[in-house]
Each structure stands twice: as structure tokens, then as C-alpha cells.
């Protein structure tokens, strides 16, 4: 049984206290993983008022991995059952940006107030990236700012996600726990909820389904070694696939390919934001 599952089953404070040494070690490891994210946020936007940053990855085997600046917040939300109704556990729902704040009931608001020791309300914004057989989600927790719209956060937070992919060591991403919630939370990907910016490239560049999955990863500026780990294929296979993509897109370097794919993603994301009335 995982740490999170034991916490969910904990019936009293003493049982929860028994997990604190494990949580402390986890916290120290996670803080090291995301220290660069915290620094870059302070440089880019001093008034962002970021409280917590969390990254999660779920796959079609119902495995969930997480990284967080403040894991005690993450564990507390699991204990309160937030993730039972939260879209990031649904592989079939992919959105470039959305707010999780509407899911904050009075119990969760009280938890934030007690844990964070702040009087202001908080806003939680999530960004999703579909990676083929898995999905990555980034959560940003802020002090609420009524003057800022959801769309106004998008480009800054998207840049921070790319920064994370560039500097986070995927070898440090460990299985958090196996969730039955994920197994029962899969809807049809054709229900209109999934943002699929690269599907239009499939016929235009005669891409196979596997090549389309590689496109999604290359667009996030991932190195061949990282893509190899995510796809469970050899680095040589990945490098060969990238070479074939360069041929089909008629570019000479991986950087040029990344540039084309990032620009395409930005255009499609802006269309989505306008359609949703966020820009």
C-alpha cells in the first residue's frame, strides 16, 4: 500500500503522524526537483503570488506520478477527495488551460486557509499535455487575483511547463500510486473535451499514429533520452523516428522541427482560447 493510500485510510492523527518521516523525505526530494521552477517564476513575474506548483503524469495502466513544491498540500487534497472529481485524472479530457477553483468546496477552502495561513482565497489553474498513452498535467496554485482572467495566465504558464520539461530529470519521476479512480474515469476521446492540436498534421504530413505521438513529445522540446523513457522505446529508435519526422517536415535539425511544432501548437491553443471566450 502506498503512502497516499495509507493516508486516505488514516482514521486518526496518530496514524497520520506515522507517515510524516516518509513525507518529509519525499518533500526534500521534490523540492530539489522543482527549485529551478520556483526561481524562474520569481524572475518572470514577481507579482504572480505562486503558492504551489505540482506536476502529475497518468498513463493507461492507471499509474500516477507526481512532483510538487509542497507535497503536504497535495496529500491533504487527496485526503479530502478532490481528485475523485477532478479532470486531470481523466485521460480522455485534455485542455490547454482550465480552472480547478470551481471544485473547491467549503472543506477544501478551509483546508487551504489553515494549511497556507492566508486570508485571501486561492485560484488553481491546470494545463494538460497529451503524450499518447499518458497525460501530463501542471497545477499552479495562486492567491486569487480578480483583475486577471484565466487566459491572461496562459502563455506564461505554458512557458514554465516547457522550462520544466527541459530541466526536470525524468529518471527522478517515480510511481506515486496506482489509482482505481483513473480506471473508472475514462470517457470517449471523441466527446469534444479533448484538445488535440496536432491531429490536423496527420494527413497533411502523412504521419502514422506512432509518429503523431512523437510529434507531441518533440513539440515539448524533449530530448531523445526523455522520449525514450516515456515511450518505453530505445533511444536509437527514438532518434530514427525524429530523423524521419525531420524528413517529412522538410527541416534539417530537431530545433527547427521543434520550432514548427511549437508555433503550430500556439496557433491552435489561441484558437481554442478564443472559442472558449478566454482571450
PDB file of N, CA and C in Angstrom, residues 29-133:
ATOM      1  N   UNK A  29      13.085  15.608  -1.504  1.00  0.00           N
ATOM      2  CA  UNK A  29      13.439  15.181  -2.860  1.00  0.00           C
ATOM      3  C   UNK A  29      12.723  16.033  -3.902  1.00  0.00           C
ATOM      4  N   UNK A  30      11.428  16.285  -3.670  1.00  0.00           N
ATOM      5  CA  UNK A  30      10.632  17.046  -4.615  1.00  0.00           C
ATOM      6  C   UNK A  30      11.090  18.496  -4.690  1.00  0.00           C
ATOM      7  N   UNK A  31      11.405  19.082  -3.559  1.00  0.00           N
ATOM      8  CA  UNK A  31      11.841  20.476  -3.557  1.00  0.00           C
ATOM      9  C   UNK A  31      13.081  20.662  -4.422  1.00  0.00           C
ATOM     10  N   UNK A  32      14.007  19.702  -4.365  1.00  0.00           N
ATOM     11  CA  UNK A  32      15.210  19.776  -5.188  1.00  0.00           C
ATOM     12  C   UNK A  32      14.863  19.689  -6.664  1.00  0.00           C
ATOM     13  N   UNK A  33      13.860  18.871  -7.005  1.00  0.00           N
ATOM     14  CA  UNK A  33      13.468  18.686  -8.394  1.00  0.00           C
ATOM     15  C   UNK A  33      12.902  19.966  -8.996  1.00  0.00           C
ATOM     16  N   UNK A  34      12.218  20.772  -8.186  1.00  0.00           N
ATOM     17  CA  UNK A  34      11.483  21.905  -8.733  1.00  0.00           C
ATOM     18  C   UNK A  34      11.997  23.261  -8.260  1.00  0.00           C
ATOM     19  N   UNK A  35      13.155  23.299  -7.650  1.00  0.00           N
ATOM     20  CA  UNK A  35      13.717  24.562  -7.180  1.00  0.00           C
ATOM     21  C   UNK A  35      13.924  25.538  -8.336  1.00  0.00           C
ATOM     22  N   UNK A  36      14.344  25.025  -9.500  1.00  0.00           N
ATOM     23  CA  UNK A  36      14.578  25.897 -10.644  1.00  0.00           C
ATOM     24  C   UNK A  36      13.279  26.520 -11.146  1.00  0.00           C
ATOM     25  N   UNK A  37      12.164  25.784 -11.014  1.00  0.00           N
ATOM     26  CA  UNK A  37      10.870  26.324 -11.403  1.00  0.00           C
ATOM     27  C   UNK A  37      10.507  27.519 -10.529  1.00  0.00           C
ATOM     28  N   UNK A  38      10.694  27.362  -9.229  1.00  0.00           N
ATOM     29  CA  UNK A  38      10.380  28.436  -8.294  1.00  0.00           C
ATOM     30  C   UNK A  38      11.225  29.671  -8.602  1.00  0.00           C
ATOM     31  N   UNK A  39      12.488  29.471  -8.914  1.00  0.00           N
ATOM     32  CA  UNK A  39      13.379  30.598  -9.208  1.00  0.00           C
ATOM     33  C   UNK A  39      12.941  31.324 -10.472  1.00  0.00           C
ATOM     34  N   UNK A  40      12.614  30.558 -11.516  1.00  0.00           N
ATOM     35  CA  UNK A  40      12.257  31.197 -12.789  1.00  0.00           C
ATOM     36  C   UNK A  40      10.944  31.955 -12.667  1.00  0.00           C
ATOM     37  N   UNK A  41      10.016  31.459 -11.837  1.00  0.00           N
ATOM     38  CA  UNK A  41       8.750  32.159 -11.615  1.00  0.00           C
ATOM     39  C   UNK A  41       9.009  33.502 -10.943  1.00  0.00           C
ATOM     40  N   UNK A  42       9.923  33.529  -9.962  1.00  0.00           N
ATOM     41  CA  UNK A  42      10.236  34.779  -9.272  1.00  0.00           C
ATOM     42  C   UNK A  42      10.847  35.793 -10.228  1.00  0.00           C
ATOM     43  N   UNK A  43      11.634  35.314 -11.181  1.00  0.00           N
ATOM     44  CA  UNK A  43      12.276  36.207 -12.147  1.00  0.00           C
ATOM     45  C   UNK A  43      11.262  36.746 -13.147  1.00  0.00           C
ATOM     46  N   UNK A  44      10.401  35.845 -13.682  1.00  0.00           N
ATOM     47  CA  UNK A  44       9.465  36.234 -14.735  1.00  0.00           C
ATOM     48  C   UNK A  44       8.364  37.153 -14.222  1.00  0.00           C
ATOM     49  N   UNK A  45       7.801  36.830 -13.072  1.00  0.00           N
ATOM     50  CA  UNK A  45       6.658  37.601 -12.597  1.00  0.00           C
ATOM     51  C   UNK A  45       6.658  37.700 -11.072  1.00  0.00           C
ATOM     52  N   UNK A  46       7.273  38.728 -10.528  1.00  0.00           N
ATOM     53  CA  UNK A  46       7.352  38.878  -9.064  1.00  0.00           C
ATOM     54  C   UNK A  46       5.987  38.948  -8.389  1.00  0.00           C
ATOM     55  N   UNK A  47       4.950  39.417  -9.120  1.00  0.00           N
ATOM     56  CA  UNK A  47       3.629  39.582  -8.509  1.00  0.00           C
ATOM     57  C   UNK A  47       2.701  38.393  -8.804  1.00  0.00           C
ATOM     58  N   UNK A  48       3.268  37.268  -9.221  1.00  0.00           N
ATOM     59  CA  UNK A  48       2.445  36.113  -9.554  1.00  0.00           C
ATOM     60  C   UNK A  48       1.811  35.481  -8.314  1.00  0.00           C
ATOM     61  N   UNK A  49       2.452  35.654  -7.168  1.00  0.00           N
ATOM     62  CA  UNK A  49       1.931  35.114  -5.903  1.00  0.00           C
ATOM     63  C   UNK A  49       1.676  33.608  -5.975  1.00  0.00           C
ATOM     64  N   UNK A  50       2.647  32.889  -6.506  1.00  0.00           N
ATOM     65  CA  UNK A  50       2.514  31.438  -6.608  1.00  0.00           C
ATOM     66  C   UNK A  50       2.666  30.786  -5.231  1.00  0.00           C
ATOM     67  N   UNK A  51       1.721  29.932  -4.870  1.00  0.00           N
ATOM     68  CA  UNK A  51       1.752  29.227  -3.594  1.00  0.00           C
ATOM     69  C   UNK A  51       2.318  27.825  -3.759  1.00  0.00           C
ATOM     70  N   UNK A  52       1.899  27.156  -4.833  1.00  0.00           N
ATOM     71  CA  UNK A  52       2.382  25.790  -5.049  1.00  0.00           C
ATOM     72  C   UNK A  52       2.402  25.466  -6.535  1.00  0.00           C
ATOM     73  N   UNK A  53       3.339  24.600  -6.894  1.00  0.00           N
ATOM     74  CA  UNK A  53       3.454  24.062  -8.257  1.00  0.00           C
ATOM     75  C   UNK A  53       3.457  22.543  -8.151  1.00  0.00           C
ATOM     76  N   UNK A  54       2.617  21.895  -8.958  1.00  0.00           N
ATOM     77  CA  UNK A  54       2.557  20.438  -8.954  1.00  0.00           C
ATOM     78  C   UNK A  54       2.503  19.923 -10.392  1.00  0.00           C
ATOM     79  N   UNK A  55       3.231  18.858 -10.632  1.00  0.00           N
ATOM     80  CA  UNK A  55       3.216  18.179 -11.927  1.00  0.00           C
ATOM     81  C   UNK A  55       2.732  16.751 -11.708  1.00  0.00           C
ATOM     82  N   UNK A  56       1.848  16.269 -12.580  1.00  0.00           N
ATOM     83  CA  UNK A  56       1.401  14.876 -12.479  1.00  0.00           C
ATOM     84  C   UNK A  56       1.402  14.224 -13.853  1.00  0.00           C
ATOM     85  N   UNK A  57       1.622  12.916 -13.851  1.00  0.00           N
ATOM     86  CA  UNK A  57       1.542  12.127 -15.091  1.00  0.00           C
ATOM     87  C   UNK A  57       0.717  10.875 -14.812  1.00  0.00           C
ATOM     88  N   UNK A  58      -0.304  10.663 -15.620  1.00  0.00           N
ATOM     89  CA  UNK A  58      -1.088   9.437 -15.532  1.00  0.00           C
ATOM     90  C   UNK A  58      -0.945   8.686 -16.847  1.00  0.00           C
ATOM     91  N   UNK A  59      -1.065   7.357 -16.790  1.00  0.00           N
ATOM     92  CA  UNK A  59      -0.967   6.563 -18.012  1.00  0.00           C
ATOM     93  C   UNK A  59      -2.129   5.583 -18.114  1.00  0.00           C
ATOM     94  N   UNK A  60      -2.171   4.846 -19.209  1.00  0.00           N
ATOM     95  CA  UNK A  60      -3.295   3.939 -19.435  1.00  0.00           C
ATOM     96  C   UNK A  60      -3.211   2.678 -18.585  1.00  0.00           C
ATOM     97  N   UNK A  61      -2.205   2.581 -17.720  1.00  0.00           N
ATOM     98  CA  UNK A  61      -2.136   1.480 -16.744  1.00  0.00           C
ATOM     99  C   UNK A  61      -2.616   1.948 -15.367  1.00  0.00           C
ATOM    100  N   UNK A  62      -3.216   3.121 -15.341  1.00  0.00           N
ATOM    101  CA  UNK A  62      -3.769   3.699 -14.111  1.00  0.00           C
ATOM    102  C   UNK A  62      -2.692   4.042 -13.087  1.00  0.00           C
ATOM    103  N   UNK A  63      -1.495   4.351 -13.555  1.00  0.00           N
ATOM    104  CA  UNK A  63      -0.395   4.736 -12.672  1.00  0.00           C
ATOM    105  C   UNK A  63      -0.283   6.256 -12.640  1.00  0.00           C
ATOM    106  N   UNK A  64      -0.101   6.794 -11.463  1.00  0.00           N
ATOM    107  CA  UNK A  64       0.008   8.235 -11.272  1.00  0.00           C
ATOM    108  C   UNK A  64       1.352   8.574 -10.638  1.00  0.00           C
ATOM    109  N   UNK A  65       2.064   9.517 -11.249  1.00  0.00           N
ATOM    110  CA  UNK A  65       3.314  10.022 -10.702  1.00  0.00           C
ATOM    111  C   UNK A  65       3.169  11.520 -10.473  1.00  0.00           C
ATOM    112  N   UNK A  66       3.748  12.025  -9.394  1.00  0.00           N
ATOM    113  CA  UNK A  66       3.596  13.444  -9.056  1.00  0.00           C
ATOM    114  C   UNK A  66       4.905  14.058  -8.568  1.00  0.00           C
ATOM    115  N   UNK A  67       5.033  15.352  -8.814  1.00  0.00           N
ATOM    116  CA  UNK A  67       6.114  16.168  -8.273  1.00  0.00           C
ATOM    117  C   UNK A  67       5.458  17.448  -7.764  1.00  0.00           C
ATOM    118  N   UNK A  68       5.844  17.913  -6.590  1.00  0.00           N
ATOM    119  CA  UNK A  68       5.223  19.120  -6.052  1.00  0.00           C
ATOM    120  C   UNK A  68       6.202  19.887  -5.183  1.00  0.00           C
ATOM    121  N   UNK A  69       6.103  21.217  -5.227  1.00  0.00           N
ATOM    122  CA  UNK A  69       6.908  22.039  -4.333  1.00  0.00           C
ATOM    123  C   UNK A  69       6.491  21.831  -2.884  1.00  0.00           C
ATOM    124  N   UNK A  70       5.189  21.650  -2.671  1.00  0.00           N
ATOM    125  CA  UNK A  70       4.660  21.479  -1.313  1.00  0.00           C
ATOM    126  C   UNK A  70       3.775  20.232  -1.279  1.00  0.00           C
ATOM    127  N   UNK A  71       4.377  19.060  -1.121  1.00  0.00           N
ATOM    128  CA  UNK A  71       3.603  17.812  -1.159  1.00  0.00           C
ATOM    129  C   UNK A  71       2.561  17.694  -0.071  1.00  0.00           C
ATOM    130  N   UNK A  72       2.738  18.433   1.052  1.00  0.00           N
ATOM    131  CA  UNK A  72       1.734  18.343   2.122  1.00  0.00           C
ATOM    132  C   UNK A  72       0.387  18.873   1.644  1.00  0.00           C
ATOM    133  N   UNK A  73       0.400  19.841   0.707  1.00  0.00           N
ATOM    134  CA  UNK A  73      -0.852  20.339   0.133  1.00  0.00           C
ATOM    135  C   UNK A  73      -1.479  19.258  -0.737  1.00  0.00           C
ATOM    136  N   UNK A  74      -0.639  18.622  -1.553  1.00  0.00           N
ATOM    137  CA  UNK A  74      -1.117  17.562  -2.448  1.00  0.00           C
ATOM    138  C   UNK A  74      -1.744  16.426  -1.665  1.00  0.00           C
ATOM    139  N   UNK A  75      -1.059  15.962  -0.619  1.00  0.00           N
ATOM    140  CA  UNK A  75      -1.577  14.855   0.180  1.00  0.00           C
ATOM    141  C   UNK A  75      -2.874  15.245   0.883  1.00  0.00           C
ATOM    142  N   UNK A  76      -2.937  16.482   1.351  1.00  0.00           N
ATOM    143  CA  UNK A  76      -4.152  16.934   2.020  1.00  0.00           C
ATOM    144  C   UNK A  76      -5.354  16.931   1.088  1.00  0.00           C
ATOM    145  N   UNK A  77      -5.142  17.338  -0.165  1.00  0.00           N
ATOM    146  CA  UNK A  77      -6.225  17.359  -1.150  1.00  0.00           C
ATOM    147  C   UNK A  77      -6.675  15.948  -1.504  1.00  0.00           C
ATOM    148  N   UNK A  78      -5.710  15.012  -1.553  1.00  0.00           N
ATOM    149  CA  UNK A  78      -6.088  13.609  -1.778  1.00  0.00           C
ATOM    150  C   UNK A  78      -6.960  13.108  -0.648  1.00  0.00           C
ATOM    151  N   UNK A  79      -6.576  13.468   0.572  1.00  0.00           N
ATOM    152  CA  UNK A  79      -7.331  13.012   1.738  1.00  0.00           C
ATOM    153  C   UNK A  79      -8.750  13.556   1.718  1.00  0.00           C
ATOM    154  N   UNK A  80      -8.928  14.779   1.199  1.00  0.00           N
ATOM    155  CA  UNK A  80     -10.253  15.395   1.132  1.00  0.00           C
ATOM    156  C   UNK A  80     -11.063  14.929  -0.075  1.00  0.00           C
ATOM    157  N   UNK A  81     -10.438  14.117  -0.944  1.00  0.00           N
ATOM    158  CA  UNK A  81     -11.166  13.543  -2.069  1.00  0.00           C
ATOM    159  C   UNK A  81     -11.318  14.444  -3.273  1.00  0.00           C
ATOM    160  N   UNK A  82     -10.511  15.526  -3.372  1.00  0.00           N
ATOM    161  CA  UNK A  82     -10.640  16.427  -4.513  1.00  0.00           C
ATOM    162  C   UNK A  82     -10.424  15.710  -5.833  1.00  0.00           C
ATOM    163  N   UNK A  83      -9.471  14.806  -5.872  1.00  0.00           N
ATOM    164  CA  UNK A  83      -9.078  14.197  -7.136  1.00  0.00           C
ATOM    165  C   UNK A  83     -10.070  13.145  -7.624  1.00  0.00           C
ATOM    166  N   UNK A  84     -11.083  12.828  -6.807  1.00  0.00           N
ATOM    167  CA  UNK A  84     -12.117  11.902  -7.251  1.00  0.00           C
ATOM    168  C   UNK A  84     -13.002  12.536  -8.329  1.00  0.00           C
ATOM    169  N   UNK A  85     -13.064  13.859  -8.340  1.00  0.00           N
ATOM    170  CA  UNK A  85     -13.947  14.544  -9.288  1.00  0.00           C
ATOM    171  C   UNK A  85     -13.189  15.512 -10.186  1.00  0.00           C
ATOM    172  N   UNK A  86     -11.896  15.342 -10.250  1.00  0.00           N
ATOM    173  CA  UNK A  86     -11.050  16.317 -10.907  1.00  0.00           C
ATOM    174  C   UNK A  86     -10.602  15.792 -12.280  1.00  0.00           C
ATOM    175  N   UNK A  87     -10.650  16.664 -13.285  1.00  0.00           N
ATOM    176  CA  UNK A  87     -10.494  16.245 -14.671  1.00  0.00           C
ATOM    177  C   UNK A  87      -9.096  15.779 -15.033  1.00  0.00           C
ATOM    178  N   UNK A  88      -8.089  16.160 -14.281  1.00  0.00           N
ATOM    179  CA  UNK A  88      -6.736  15.763 -14.658  1.00  0.00           C
ATOM    180  C   UNK A  88      -6.515  14.265 -14.511  1.00  0.00           C
ATOM    181  N   UNK A  89      -7.385  13.556 -13.773  1.00  0.00           N
ATOM    182  CA  UNK A  89      -7.278  12.101 -13.686  1.00  0.00           C
ATOM    183  C   UNK A  89      -7.959  11.412 -14.854  1.00  0.00           C
ATOM    184  N   UNK A  90      -8.627  12.166 -15.702  1.00  0.00           N
ATOM    185  CA  UNK A  90      -9.326  11.593 -16.840  1.00  0.00           C
ATOM    186  C   UNK A  90      -8.450  11.693 -18.084  1.00  0.00           C
ATOM    187  N   UNK A  91      -7.992  10.550 -18.569  1.00  0.00           N
ATOM    188  CA  UNK A  91      -7.119  10.531 -19.742  1.00  0.00           C
ATOM    189  C   UNK A  91      -7.799  11.096 -20.983  1.00  0.00           C
ATOM    190  N   UNK A  92      -9.114  11.062 -21.021  1.00  0.00           N
ATOM    191  CA  UNK A  92      -9.847  11.490 -22.205  1.00  0.00           C
ATOM    192  C   UNK A  92     -10.147  12.975 -22.227  1.00  0.00           C
ATOM    193  N   UNK A  93      -9.846  13.665 -21.134  1.00  0.00           N
ATOM    194  CA  UNK A  93     -10.079  15.109 -21.083  1.00  0.00           C
ATOM    195  C   UNK A  93      -8.734  15.817 -21.094  1.00  0.00           C
ATOM    196  N   UNK A  94      -8.458  16.531 -22.185  1.00  0.00           N
ATOM    197  CA  UNK A  94      -7.206  17.273 -22.326  1.00  0.00           C
ATOM    198  C   UNK A  94      -7.554  18.709 -22.702  1.00  0.00           C
ATOM    199  N   UNK A  95      -7.123  19.654 -21.882  1.00  0.00           N
ATOM    200  CA  UNK A  95      -7.397  21.060 -22.140  1.00  0.00           C
ATOM    201  C   UNK A  95      -6.107  21.856 -21.983  1.00  0.00           C
ATOM    202  N   UNK A  96      -5.895  22.867 -22.841  1.00  0.00           N
ATOM    203  CA  UNK A  96      -4.654  23.648 -22.728  1.00  0.00           C
ATOM    204  C   UNK A  96      -4.572  24.443 -21.442  1.00  0.00           C
ATOM    205  N   UNK A  97      -5.730  24.860 -20.909  1.00  0.00           N
ATOM    206  CA  UNK A  97      -5.759  25.568 -19.626  1.00  0.00           C
ATOM    207  C   UNK A  97      -7.186  25.551 -19.089  1.00  0.00           C
ATOM    208  N   UNK A  98      -7.329  25.414 -17.775  1.00  0.00           N
ATOM    209  CA  UNK A  98      -8.648  25.462 -17.148  1.00  0.00           C
ATOM    210  C   UNK A  98      -8.474  25.688 -15.653  1.00  0.00           C
ATOM    211  N   UNK A  99      -9.561  26.089 -15.019  1.00  0.00           N
ATOM    212  CA  UNK A  99      -9.535  26.379 -13.584  1.00  0.00           C
ATOM    213  C   UNK A  99     -10.126  25.221 -12.795  1.00  0.00           C
ATOM    214  N   UNK A 100      -9.448  24.868 -11.695  1.00  0.00           N
ATOM    215  CA  UNK A 100      -9.954  23.848 -10.778  1.00  0.00           C
ATOM    216  C   UNK A 100     -10.666  24.482  -9.583  1.00  0.00           C
ATOM    217  N   UNK A 101     -10.679  25.805  -9.536  1.00  0.00           N
ATOM    218  CA  UNK A 101     -11.273  26.508  -8.404  1.00  0.00           C
ATOM    219  C   UNK A 101     -12.746  26.172  -8.188  1.00  0.00           C
ATOM    220  N   UNK A 102     -13.562  25.968  -9.251  1.00  0.00           N
ATOM    221  CA  UNK A 102     -14.968  25.611  -9.018  1.00  0.00           C
ATOM    222  C   UNK A 102     -15.161  24.325  -8.217  1.00  0.00           C
ATOM    223  N   UNK A 103     -14.130  23.477  -8.130  1.00  0.00           N
ATOM    224  CA  UNK A 103     -14.231  22.236  -7.362  1.00  0.00           C
ATOM    225  C   UNK A 103     -13.948  22.447  -5.877  1.00  0.00           C
ATOM    226  N   UNK A 104     -13.554  23.652  -5.511  1.00  0.00           N
ATOM    227  CA  UNK A 104     -13.191  23.934  -4.120  1.00  0.00           C
ATOM    228  C   UNK A 104     -14.443  24.151  -3.275  1.00  0.00           C
ATOM    229  N   UNK A 105     -14.839  23.111  -2.534  1.00  0.00           N
ATOM    230  CA  UNK A 105     -15.968  23.269  -1.621  1.00  0.00           C
ATOM    231  C   UNK A 105     -15.498  23.929  -0.327  1.00  0.00           C
ATOM    232  N   UNK A 106     -16.394  24.080   0.641  1.00  0.00           N
ATOM    233  CA  UNK A 106     -16.049  24.775   1.878  1.00  0.00           C
ATOM    234  C   UNK A 106     -14.957  24.049   2.663  1.00  0.00           C
ATOM    235  N   UNK A 107     -14.981  22.715   2.608  1.00  0.00           N
ATOM    236  CA  UNK A 107     -13.972  21.930   3.322  1.00  0.00           C
ATOM    237  C   UNK A 107     -12.582  22.173   2.741  1.00  0.00           C
ATOM    238  N   UNK A 108     -12.504  22.206   1.425  1.00  0.00           N
ATOM    239  CA  UNK A 108     -11.211  22.438   0.765  1.00  0.00           C
ATOM    240  C   UNK A 108     -10.749  23.877   1.002  1.00  0.00           C
ATOM    241  N   UNK A 109     -11.670  24.838   0.965  1.00  0.00           N
ATOM    242  CA  UNK A 109     -11.302  26.232   1.237  1.00  0.00           C
ATOM    243  C   UNK A 109     -10.762  26.380   2.656  1.00  0.00           C
ATOM    244  N   UNK A 110     -11.392  25.675   3.595  1.00  0.00           N
ATOM    245  CA  UNK A 110     -10.927  25.719   4.988  1.00  0.00           C
ATOM    246  C   UNK A 110      -9.552  25.080   5.122  1.00  0.00           C
ATOM    247  N   UNK A 111      -9.330  24.000   4.347  1.00  0.00           N
ATOM    248  CA  UNK A 111      -8.018  23.333   4.363  1.00  0.00           C
ATOM    249  C   UNK A 111      -6.934  24.291   3.871  1.00  0.00           C
ATOM    250  N   UNK A 112      -7.195  24.991   2.768  1.00  0.00           N
ATOM    251  CA  UNK A 112      -6.222  25.943   2.241  1.00  0.00           C
ATOM    252  C   UNK A 112      -5.928  27.048   3.265  1.00  0.00           C
ATOM    253  N   UNK A 113      -6.979  27.566   3.880  1.00  0.00           N
ATOM    254  CA  UNK A 113      -6.801  28.661   4.826  1.00  0.00           C
ATOM    255  C   UNK A 113      -5.959  28.234   6.014  1.00  0.00           C
ATOM    256  N   UNK A 114      -6.211  27.013   6.512  1.00  0.00           N
ATOM    257  CA  UNK A 114      -5.467  26.518   7.664  1.00  0.00           C
ATOM    258  C   UNK A 114      -4.034  26.154   7.292  1.00  0.00           C
ATOM    259  N   UNK A 115      -3.860  25.478   6.157  1.00  0.00           N
ATOM    260  CA  UNK A 115      -2.541  24.999   5.742  1.00  0.00           C
ATOM    261  C   UNK A 115      -1.635  26.139   5.295  1.00  0.00           C
ATOM    262  N   UNK A 116      -2.202  27.089   4.550  1.00  0.00           N
ATOM    263  CA  UNK A 116      -1.397  28.162   3.968  1.00  0.00           C
ATOM    264  C   UNK A 116      -1.290  29.371   4.886  1.00  0.00           C
ATOM    265  N   UNK A 117      -2.190  29.444   5.872  1.00  0.00           N
ATOM    266  CA  UNK A 117      -2.194  30.556   6.822  1.00  0.00           C
ATOM    267  C   UNK A 117      -2.324  31.898   6.110  1.00  0.00           C
ATOM    268  N   UNK A 118      -3.270  31.949   5.152  1.00  0.00           N
ATOM    269  CA  UNK A 118      -3.552  33.201   4.455  1.00  0.00           C
ATOM    270  C   UNK A 118      -5.054  33.462   4.502  1.00  0.00           C
ATOM    271  N   UNK A 119      -5.422  34.735   4.456  1.00  0.00           N
ATOM    272  CA  UNK A 119      -6.834  35.104   4.500  1.00  0.00           C
ATOM    273  C   UNK A 119      -7.460  35.146   3.112  1.00  0.00           C
ATOM    274  N   UNK A 120      -6.645  35.401   2.102  1.00  0.00           N
ATOM    275  CA  UNK A 120      -7.168  35.510   0.736  1.00  0.00           C
ATOM    276  C   UNK A 120      -7.579  34.156   0.180  1.00  0.00           C
ATOM    277  N   UNK A 121      -8.540  34.173  -0.751  1.00  0.00           N
ATOM    278  CA  UNK A 121      -8.919  32.959  -1.445  1.00  0.00           C
ATOM    279  C   UNK A 121      -7.826  32.597  -2.453  1.00  0.00           C
ATOM    280  N   UNK A 122      -7.848  31.345  -2.910  1.00  0.00           N
ATOM    281  CA  UNK A 122      -6.826  30.883  -3.847  1.00  0.00           C
ATOM    282  C   UNK A 122      -7.465  30.487  -5.174  1.00  0.00           C
ATOM    283  N   UNK A 123      -6.633  30.489  -6.201  1.00  0.00           N
ATOM    284  CA  UNK A 123      -7.026  30.055  -7.538  1.00  0.00           C
ATOM    285  C   UNK A 123      -6.099  28.929  -7.969  1.00  0.00           C
ATOM    286  N   UNK A 124      -6.659  27.863  -8.512  1.00  0.00           N
ATOM    287  CA  UNK A 124      -5.839  26.755  -9.022  1.00  0.00           C
ATOM    288  C   UNK A 124      -6.075  26.616 -10.518  1.00  0.00           C
ATOM    289  N   UNK A 125      -5.007  26.749 -11.292  1.00  0.00           N
ATOM    290  CA  UNK A 125      -5.073  26.659 -12.753  1.00  0.00           C
ATOM    291  C   UNK A 125      -4.280  25.442 -13.209  1.00  0.00           C
ATOM    292  N   UNK A 126      -4.848  24.688 -14.155  1.00  0.00           N
ATOM    293  CA  UNK A 126      -4.196  23.490 -14.669  1.00  0.00           C
ATOM    294  C   UNK A 126      -3.980  23.597 -16.170  1.00  0.00           C
ATOM    295  N   UNK A 127      -2.878  22.996 -16.648  1.00  0.00           N
ATOM    296  CA  UNK A 127      -2.581  22.861 -18.069  1.00  0.00           C
ATOM    297  C   UNK A 127      -2.325  21.392 -18.362  1.00  0.00           C
ATOM    298  N   UNK A 128      -2.917  20.870 -19.440  1.00  0.00           N
ATOM    299  CA  UNK A 128      -2.762  19.465 -19.816  1.00  0.00           C
ATOM    300  C   UNK A 128      -1.946  19.323 -21.091  1.00  0.00           C
ATOM    301  N   UNK A 129      -1.212  18.199 -21.172  1.00  0.00           N
ATOM    302  CA  UNK A 129      -0.500  17.832 -22.392  1.00  0.00           C
ATOM    303  C   UNK A 129      -0.710  16.337 -22.633  1.00  0.00           C
ATOM    304  N   UNK A 130      -1.267  16.008 -23.791  1.00  0.00           N
ATOM    305  CA  UNK A 130      -1.487  14.605 -24.130  1.00  0.00           C
ATOM    306  C   UNK A 130      -0.226  14.033 -24.762  1.00  0.00           C
ATOM    307  N   UNK A 131       0.248  12.891 -24.242  1.00  0.00           N
ATOM    308  CA  UNK A 131       1.506  12.311 -24.705  1.00  0.00           C
ATOM    309  C   UNK A 131       1.310  10.946 -25.359  1.00  0.00           C
ATOM    310  N   UNK A 132       0.139  10.678 -25.877  1.00  0.00           N
ATOM    311  CA  UNK A 132      -0.113   9.367 -26.476  1.00  0.00           C
ATOM    312  C   UNK A 132      -0.812   8.458 -25.481  1.00  0.00           C
ATOM    313  N   UNK A 133      -0.036   7.607 -24.820  1.00  0.00           N
ATOM    314  CA  UNK A 133      -0.603   6.676 -23.843  1.00  0.00           C
ATOM    315  C   UNK A 133      -0.595   7.228 -22.422  1.00  0.00           C
TER     316      UNK A 133
END
